GROMACS .gro file of C-alpha atoms in nm:
model
  374
    1SER     CA    1  10.227   8.844   9.611
    2LEU     CA    2  10.624   8.961   9.690
    3ALA     CA    3  10.715   8.910   9.323
    4GLU     CA    4  10.461   9.247   9.281
    5ALA     CA    5  10.589   9.420   9.619
    6LEU     CA    6  10.960   9.379   9.416
    7HIS     CA    7  10.801   9.502   9.087
    8ASP     CA    8  10.617   9.813   9.270
    9VAL     CA    9  10.906   9.901   9.498
   10LEU     CA   10  11.154   9.857   9.111
   11LYS     CA   11  10.886  10.051   8.919
   12GLU     CA   12  10.893  10.364   9.095
   13ASP     CA   13  11.300  10.384   9.155
   14MET     CA   14  11.275  10.351   8.770
   15GLN     CA   15  11.009  10.605   8.691
   16SER     CA   16  11.208  10.769   8.950
   17ASP     CA   17  11.517  10.766   8.739
   18ASP     CA   18  11.313  10.887   8.434
   19ARG     CA   19  11.164  11.186   8.544
   20GLU     CA   20  11.494  11.296   8.642
   21SER     CA   21  11.745  11.233   8.364
   22GLU     CA   22  11.438  11.231   8.009
   23GLN     CA   23  11.684  11.376   7.805
   24ASP     CA   24  12.023  11.198   7.847
   25THR     CA   25  11.790  10.846   7.775
   26LYS     CA   26  11.709  10.914   7.426
   27GLY     CA   27  11.747  10.633   7.189
   28GLU     CA   28  11.874  10.439   7.469
   29LYS     CA   29  11.638  10.098   7.548
   30ALA     CA   30  11.430  10.192   7.819
   31PRO     CA   31  11.458  10.014   8.164
   32ALA     CA   32  11.184   9.674   8.193
   33ILE     CA   33  11.054   9.473   8.530
   34SER     CA   34  10.960   9.122   8.441
   35ILE     CA   35  10.702   8.912   8.622
   36VAL     CA   36  10.748   8.526   8.503
   37ASP     CA   37  10.686   8.166   8.615
   38PRO     CA   38  10.864   7.916   8.435
   39GLN     CA   39  10.716   7.633   8.622
   40PRO     CA   40  10.542   7.373   8.442
   41GLY     CA   41  10.142   7.403   8.498
   42LEU     CA   42  10.105   7.064   8.631
   43PHE     CA   43  10.301   7.174   8.977
   44GLN     CA   44  10.088   7.483   9.064
   45GLN     CA   45   9.741   7.206   8.991
   46HIS     CA   46   9.928   7.010   9.249
   47TYR     CA   47   9.881   7.284   9.517
   48ARG     CA   48   9.602   7.386   9.463
   49LEU     CA   49   9.438   7.070   9.468
   50VAL     CA   50   9.672   6.955   9.809
   51SER     CA   51   9.617   7.258   9.939
   52ARG     CA   52   9.258   7.233   9.962
   53TYR     CA   53   9.181   6.870  10.013
   54ALA     CA   54   9.522   6.665  10.148
   55LEU     CA   55   9.710   6.906  10.352
   56TRP     CA   56   9.861   6.592  10.510
   57LEU     CA   57  10.044   6.563  10.115
   58TRP     CA   58  10.116   6.926  10.133
   59ALA     CA   59  10.307   6.894  10.536
   60ALA     CA   60  10.449   6.501  10.381
   61GLU     CA   61  10.677   6.601  10.130
   62PHE     CA   62  10.696   6.971  10.315
   63GLN     CA   63  10.903   6.814  10.609
   64PHE     CA   64  11.061   6.510  10.343
   65PHE     CA   65  11.262   6.719  10.182
   66ASP     CA   66  11.294   7.027  10.495
   67ALA     CA   67  11.621   6.894  10.550
   68PRO     CA   68  12.041   6.899  10.366
   69ARG     CA   69  12.082   6.648  10.135
   70ARG     CA   70  11.772   6.598  10.082
   71ALA     CA   71  11.669   6.884   9.926
   72LEU     CA   72  11.944   6.875   9.730
   73LEU     CA   73  11.776   6.616   9.501
   74ALA     CA   74  11.477   6.788   9.454
   75HIS     CA   75  11.687   7.099   9.313
   76ARG     CA   76  11.828   6.853   9.115
   77ILE     CA   77  11.519   6.672   8.965
   78PHE     CA   78  11.366   6.992   8.920
   79ALA     CA   79  11.695   7.176   8.753
   80ARG     CA   80  11.567   6.919   8.452
   81LEU     CA   81  11.260   6.979   8.452
   82VAL     CA   82  11.284   7.340   8.412
   83ARG     CA   83  11.586   7.366   8.192
   84ARG     CA   84  11.476   7.436   7.929
   85GLN     CA   85  11.178   7.613   7.963
   86LEU     CA   86  11.479   7.851   8.151
   87ASN     CA   87  11.689   7.889   7.923
   88ALA     CA   88  11.395   7.976   7.646
   89LEU     CA   89  11.319   8.242   7.950
   90LEU     CA   90  11.675   8.378   7.914
   91ASP     CA   91  11.678   8.373   7.565
   92THR     CA   92  11.328   8.559   7.577
   93VAL     CA   93  11.438   8.857   7.822
   94LYS     CA   94  11.753   8.856   7.852
   95PRO     CA   95  11.798   8.977   8.209
   96ASP     CA   96  12.035   9.210   8.370
   97LEU     CA   97  11.897   9.098   8.706
   98ILE     CA   98  11.732   8.786   8.802
   99LEU     CA   99  11.535   8.800   9.131
  100THR     CA  100  11.392   8.456   9.259
  101THR     CA  101  11.105   8.452   9.488
  102TYR     CA  102  11.091   8.037   9.458
  103PRO     CA  103  11.359   7.827   9.603
  104PHE     CA  104  11.300   7.551   9.343
  105LEU     CA  105  11.412   7.895   9.108
  106THR     CA  106  11.781   7.920   9.275
  107TYR     CA  107  11.991   7.578   9.233
  108GLU     CA  108  11.786   7.577   8.915
  109VAL     CA  109  11.873   7.850   8.789
  110MET     CA  110  12.198   7.900   8.886
  111ARG     CA  111  12.277   7.570   8.692
  112VAL     CA  112  12.200   7.698   8.377
  113LEU     CA  113  12.375   8.072   8.417
  114GLU     CA  114  12.649   7.850   8.468
  115ARG     CA  115  12.625   7.652   8.156
  116ARG     CA  116  12.553   7.943   7.892
  117SER     CA  117  12.835   8.143   8.078
  118SER     CA  118  12.639   8.439   8.188
  119THR     CA  119  12.693   8.749   8.372
  120ALA     CA  120  12.337   8.838   8.528
  121PRO     CA  121  12.345   8.851   8.917
  122LEU     CA  122  12.138   8.551   9.104
  123VAL     CA  123  11.957   8.736   9.331
  124SER     CA  124  11.758   8.562   9.585
  125LEU     CA  125  11.413   8.693   9.842
  126PHE     CA  126  11.371   8.419  10.146
  127SER     CA  127  11.007   8.344  10.134
  128ASP     CA  128  10.934   8.265  10.438
  129ALA     CA  129  10.920   8.445  10.776
  130ASN     CA  130  11.028   8.210  11.086
  131GLY     CA  131  11.309   8.106  10.886
  132VAL     CA  132  11.309   7.922  10.632
  133HIS     CA  133  11.284   7.571  10.428
  134ALA     CA  134  11.639   7.337  10.345
  135SER     CA  135  11.577   7.401   9.974
  136TRP     CA  136  11.619   7.847  10.032
  137LEU     CA  137  11.985   7.752  10.183
  138THR     CA  138  12.158   7.457   9.903
  139GLU     CA  139  12.225   7.740   9.675
  140ARG     CA  140  12.447   7.945   9.873
  141ARG     CA  141  12.660   8.067   9.556
  142VAL     CA  142  12.360   8.323   9.442
  143THR     CA  143  12.525   8.679   9.371
  144ALA     CA  144  12.306   8.825   9.713
  145ALA     CA  145  12.062   8.656   9.929
  146PHE     CA  146  11.796   8.900  10.054
  147ALA     CA  147  11.667   8.826  10.430
  148THR     CA  148  11.321   8.870  10.540
  149THR     CA  149  11.346   8.871  10.901
  150HIS     CA  150  11.607   8.851  11.121
  151GLU     CA  151  11.457   8.523  11.210
  152ASN     CA  152  11.582   8.367  10.828
  153TYR     CA  153  11.886   8.646  10.816
  154GLU     CA  154  12.053   8.458  11.084
  155GLN     CA  155  11.949   8.115  11.001
  156ALA     CA  156  12.118   8.163  10.660
  157LEU     CA  157  12.441   8.281  10.829
  158ALA     CA  158  12.445   8.006  11.042
  159THR     CA  159  12.453   7.758  10.743
  160GLY     CA  160  12.693   7.875  10.528
  161PHE     CA  161  12.606   8.190  10.385
  162ALA     CA  162  12.934   8.421  10.333
  163PRO     CA  163  12.795   8.743  10.528
  164GLU     CA  164  12.908   8.983  10.268
  165ARG     CA  165  12.634   8.877  10.050
  166LEU     CA  166  12.373   8.794  10.299
  167HIS     CA  167  12.113   9.149  10.341
  168LEU     CA  168  11.872   9.199  10.578
  169VAL     CA  169  11.589   9.396  10.328
  170GLY     CA  170  11.237   9.341  10.562
  171TRP     CA  171  10.994   9.252  10.394
  172PRO     CA  172  10.835   9.402  10.033
  173VAL     CA  173  10.433   9.502  10.089
  174ARG     CA  174  10.307   9.628   9.701
  175ALA     CA  175  10.298  10.006   9.714
  176GLN     CA  176   9.959  10.021   9.766
  177PHE     CA  177   9.906   9.889  10.094
  178SER     CA  178  10.152  10.218  10.190
  179GLN     CA  179   9.916  10.437   9.991
  180ALA     CA  180   9.598  10.280  10.212
  181PHE     CA  181   9.767  10.347  10.573
  182GLN     CA  182   9.860  10.714  10.502
  183SER     CA  183   9.477  10.787  10.328
  184GLY     CA  184   9.327  10.830  10.683
  185ARG     CA  185   9.013  10.765  10.934
  186ASP     CA  186   8.756  10.919  10.617
  187ALA     CA  187   8.916  10.736  10.373
  188GLN     CA  188   8.806  10.374  10.552
  189THR     CA  189   8.511  10.502  10.622
  190GLU     CA  190   8.429  10.542  10.302
  191LYS     CA  191   8.503  10.225  10.230
  192LEU     CA  192   8.282  10.109  10.540
  193ILE     CA  193   8.017  10.296  10.380
  194GLN     CA  194   8.056  10.244  10.016
  195LEU     CA  195   8.010   9.862  10.165
  196ASN     CA  196   7.644   9.965  10.335
  197LEU     CA  197   7.857   9.854  10.623
  198ALA     CA  198   7.856  10.085  11.003
  199ALA     CA  199   8.121  10.327  11.006
  200ASN     CA  200   8.106  10.292  11.405
  201ARG     CA  201   8.107   9.879  11.436
  202PHE     CA  202   8.367   9.659  11.481
  203THR     CA  203   8.494   9.543  11.150
  204VAL     CA  204   8.701   9.197  11.038
  205PHE     CA  205   8.826   9.133  10.748
  206LEU     CA  206   8.807   8.807  10.667
  207GLN     CA  207   9.031   8.668  10.385
  208GLY     CA  208   8.799   8.347  10.314
  209GLY     CA  209   9.060   8.322   9.938
  210SER     CA  210   9.025   8.198   9.566
  211GLU     CA  211   9.090   7.778   9.662
  212GLY     CA  212   9.000   7.752   9.995
  213ALA     CA  213   9.319   7.637  10.092
  214ALA     CA  214   9.303   7.537  10.454
  215HIS     CA  215   8.973   7.514  10.488
  216VAL     CA  216   8.942   7.872  10.571
  217GLU     CA  217   8.502   7.787  10.553
  218ARG     CA  218   8.572   7.645  10.845
  219THR     CA  219   8.673   7.980  11.008
  220ILE     CA  220   8.392   8.181  10.800
  221GLU     CA  221   8.134   7.985  10.946
  222ASN     CA  222   8.292   8.042  11.283
  223VAL     CA  223   8.304   8.376  11.235
  224LEU     CA  224   7.926   8.331  11.155
  225ALA     CA  225   7.832   8.188  11.454
  226ALA     CA  226   7.896   8.422  11.641
  227ARG     CA  227   7.581   8.676  11.765
  228ALA     CA  228   7.889   8.915  11.768
  229VAL     CA  229   7.826   8.896  11.411
  230GLN     CA  230   7.446   8.977  11.480
  231GLY     CA  231   7.521   9.303  11.629
  232ASP     CA  232   7.825   9.474  11.759
  233LEU     CA  233   8.092   9.272  11.497
  234GLN     CA  234   8.053   9.314  11.080
  235VAL     CA  235   8.268   9.126  10.829
  236ILE     CA  236   8.435   9.256  10.475
  237LEU     CA  237   8.476   8.805  10.339
  238ALA     CA  238   8.691   8.872  10.035
  239THR     CA  239   8.586   8.573   9.856
  240GLY     CA  240   8.856   8.630   9.572
  241THR     CA  241   8.727   8.402   9.224
  242ASN     CA  242   8.567   8.184   9.455
  243ARG     CA  243   8.157   8.252   9.309
  244ALA     CA  244   8.035   7.953   9.488
  245LEU     CA  245   8.204   8.139   9.841
  246HIS     CA  246   8.062   8.474   9.704
  247GLU     CA  247   7.705   8.307   9.666
  248ARG     CA  248   7.706   8.192   9.946
  249TYR     CA  249   7.759   8.475  10.183
  250LYS     CA  250   7.630   8.785   9.989
  251ASN     CA  251   7.301   8.813  10.171
  252VAL     CA  252   7.445   8.824  10.487
  253HIS     CA  253   7.341   9.057  10.748
  254ASN     CA  254   7.611   9.236  10.846
  255LEU     CA  255   7.844   9.143  10.590
  256ALA     CA  256   8.022   9.238  10.287
  257THR     CA  257   8.124   8.985   9.986
  258LEU     CA  258   8.447   9.133   9.808
  259SER     CA  259   8.524   8.991   9.498
  260TYR     CA  260   8.863   8.897   9.352
  261THR     CA  261   9.053   9.255   9.280
  262LYS     CA  262   9.367   9.346   9.318
  263GLU     CA  263   9.340   9.660   9.417
  264ILE     CA  264   9.261   9.454   9.802
  265ALA     CA  265   9.497   9.750  10.006
  266THR     CA  266   9.193   9.958  10.078
  267TYR     CA  267   8.915   9.713  10.194
  268MET     CA  268   9.191   9.602  10.428
  269ALA     CA  269   9.261   9.934  10.546
  270ALA     CA  270   8.907   9.987  10.687
  271ALA     CA  271   8.862   9.670  10.910
  272ASP     CA  272   8.952   9.683  11.250
  273VAL     CA  273   9.132   9.323  11.219
  274ILE     CA  274   9.229   9.072  10.948
  275MET     CA  275   9.192   8.731  11.062
  276GLY     CA  276   9.244   8.460  10.738
  277LYS     CA  277   9.538   8.196  10.755
  278ALA     CA  278   9.905   8.221  10.876
  279GLY     CA  279  10.070   8.296  10.562
  280PRO     CA  280  10.321   8.567  10.513
  281ASN     CA  281  10.179   8.762  10.249
  282MET     CA  282   9.886   8.852  10.422
  283LEU     CA  283  10.073   8.903  10.755
  284PHE     CA  284  10.290   9.150  10.646
  285GLU     CA  285   9.988   9.324  10.411
  286SER     CA  286   9.854   9.326  10.774
  287VAL     CA  287  10.134   9.480  10.931
  288MET     CA  288  10.187   9.730  10.649
  289LEU     CA  289   9.813   9.890  10.695
  290GLY     CA  290   9.952   9.861  11.125
  291LYS     CA  291   9.638   9.665  11.176
  292PRO     CA  292   9.698   9.362  11.397
  293PHE     CA  293   9.620   9.028  11.249
  294ILE     CA  294   9.414   8.683  11.456
  295ALA     CA  295   9.594   8.372  11.201
  296THR     CA  296   9.243   8.129  11.252
  297ALA     CA  297   9.414   7.808  11.062
  298TYR     CA  298   9.728   7.754  10.865
  299ILE     CA  299   9.877   7.553  10.618
  300PRO     CA  300  10.143   7.231  10.784
  301GLY     CA  301  10.426   7.256  10.731
  302GLN     CA  302  10.483   7.556  10.524
  303GLU     CA  303  10.251   7.838  10.713
  304GLN     CA  304  10.303   7.668  11.079
  305ALA     CA  305  10.653   7.849  11.207
  306ASN     CA  306  10.473   8.188  11.103
  307LEU     CA  307  10.184   8.130  11.409
  308PRO     CA  308  10.546   8.209  11.710
  309PHE     CA  309  10.667   8.452  11.446
  310ILE     CA  310  10.300   8.624  11.486
  311GLN     CA  311  10.321   8.663  11.857
  312ARG     CA  312  10.718   8.680  11.928
  313HIS     CA  313  10.687   8.982  11.755
  314GLY     CA  314  10.346   9.116  11.862
  315LEU     CA  315  10.079   9.120  11.514
  316GLY     CA  316   9.837   9.015  11.632
  317TRP     CA  317   9.685   8.646  11.780
  318VAL     CA  318   9.687   8.353  11.717
  319ALA     CA  319   9.285   8.167  11.778
  320LEU     CA  320   9.302   7.817  11.602
  321GLN     CA  321   9.013   7.664  11.751
  322PRO     CA  322   8.588   7.882  11.736
  323GLU     CA  323   8.576   7.914  12.039
  324ASP     CA  324   8.878   8.085  12.118
  325GLN     CA  325   8.815   8.318  11.854
  326TYR     CA  326   8.470   8.410  11.949
  327SER     CA  327   8.656   8.492  12.269
  328LEU     CA  328   8.903   8.679  12.162
  329LEU     CA  329   8.679   8.862  11.871
  330ASN     CA  330   8.417   8.969  12.215
  331THR     CA  331   8.789   9.049  12.408
  332LEU     CA  332   8.852   9.285  12.161
  333ILE     CA  333   8.558   9.436  12.127
  334ARG     CA  334   8.454   9.515  12.460
  335ASN     CA  335   8.850   9.631  12.522
  336PRO     CA  336   8.999   9.803  12.264
  337ASP     CA  337   9.268   9.894  12.471
  338GLN     CA  338   9.454   9.529  12.340
  339LEU     CA  339   9.396   9.678  12.021
  340SER     CA  340   9.566   9.985  12.044
  341ALA     CA  341   9.838   9.790  12.297
  342MET     CA  342   9.896   9.511  12.008
  343ALA     CA  343   9.867   9.792  11.742
  344ALA     CA  344  10.167   9.984  11.927
  345THR     CA  345  10.402   9.666  11.845
  346ILE     CA  346  10.302   9.665  11.508
  347ASN     CA  347  10.419  10.010  11.471
  348THR     CA  348  10.742   9.943  11.563
  349TYR     CA  349  10.829   9.647  11.343
  350ARG     CA  350  10.642   9.812  11.064
  351GLN     CA  351  10.868  10.170  11.089
  352TRP     CA  352  11.173   9.870  11.126
  353ASN     CA  353  11.057   9.727  10.795
  354VAL     CA  354  11.022  10.062  10.540
  355GLU     CA  355  11.370  10.095  10.687
  356ALA     CA  356  11.476   9.850  10.554
  357ASN     CA  357  11.320   9.783  10.306
  358LYS     CA  358  11.484  10.099  10.201
  359ARG     CA  359  11.759   9.873  10.085
  360ILE     CA  360  11.671   9.702   9.811
  361VAL     CA  361  11.693   9.946   9.525
  362PRO     CA  362  12.078  10.052   9.640
  363LEU     CA  363  12.213   9.730   9.667
  364ILE     CA  364  11.998   9.644   9.315
  365ARG     CA  365  12.220   9.920   9.198
  366SER     CA  366  12.447   9.789   9.292
  367LEU     CA  367  12.487   9.477   9.169
  368ILE     CA  368  12.370   9.524   8.811
  369LEU     CA  369  12.609   9.799   8.813
  370SER     CA  370  12.870   9.566   8.921
  371ALA     CA  371  12.808   9.322   8.711
  372VAL     CA  372  12.791   9.549   8.378
  373ALA     CA  373  13.188   9.655   8.502
  374MET     CA  374  13.259   9.265   8.451
   0.00000   0.00000   0.00000
């Protein structure tokens, strides 16, 4: 997740400071990073249910509130629902800085900070790639807004964000993905052998998903239906916590099922391409591994805009229909030059993203120091 990615970025910086100044920090409070979600559990349950069984409802909700006035109305309602949790959280954590990756913890947090006369900086980090939902653009008085792509940077400027508060920082990705990128081909071969897969066969990493979001089970069947799966193609199927999915496919030839693991980067790095629904986190994880991404599904509204983003920047392909998936996989197996050409454009974006990410820590340091000086 974005929160975990930011945790990795900041933790690495803090550990570096610890090594440099152990003597100077004796008796002082050790810096800490807390990842918290103050939302009522009902909202998380709602997402799981509608993403699996009622995508039409999710799309309708997303589109209805994707307008300035309706987004503000939603913020005002949600602010009342989470006010108590936010106050309790601030009493417990006493943060020096708050960084939110969720649009409905922008306006809501700002109102609580104002009532408390708190000077803690509030930073929002946009979690939509190809432009953001209107709910991200309601609260423009955050201390700083971190844009993750050129697209949402330009959108925020056009909507009235002050240029001095808006910073283009790229899309943060968990440290394990940078480490896996640097591990080399030998490590990837070892991982394939560990999974009882061939080291020289075209490999697809297919994200099955723990919750069955966007009906990705259909994509699994589409890939398996391609006869190449019995010969020229093999699959690493990430089933997450979905035990039924794991049991259903665990004995399929040329397929390795992968249960939930937090250390997933090395498995993705072992593949030639990554397939799955067009969620931005998985897309950018693929980019940071230098792997082409094949979008096979999307959550309507929320992820649909990621499809042209993938095509515009040359980060992979969009193949939503079974026949398109068959055709694309067969083409890539028989014409590796297409894979190499896509890898080149991915590397260009990857290098830009790495450089942009380097702005995050200095910006956060500066914001904390400015708040302390007030």
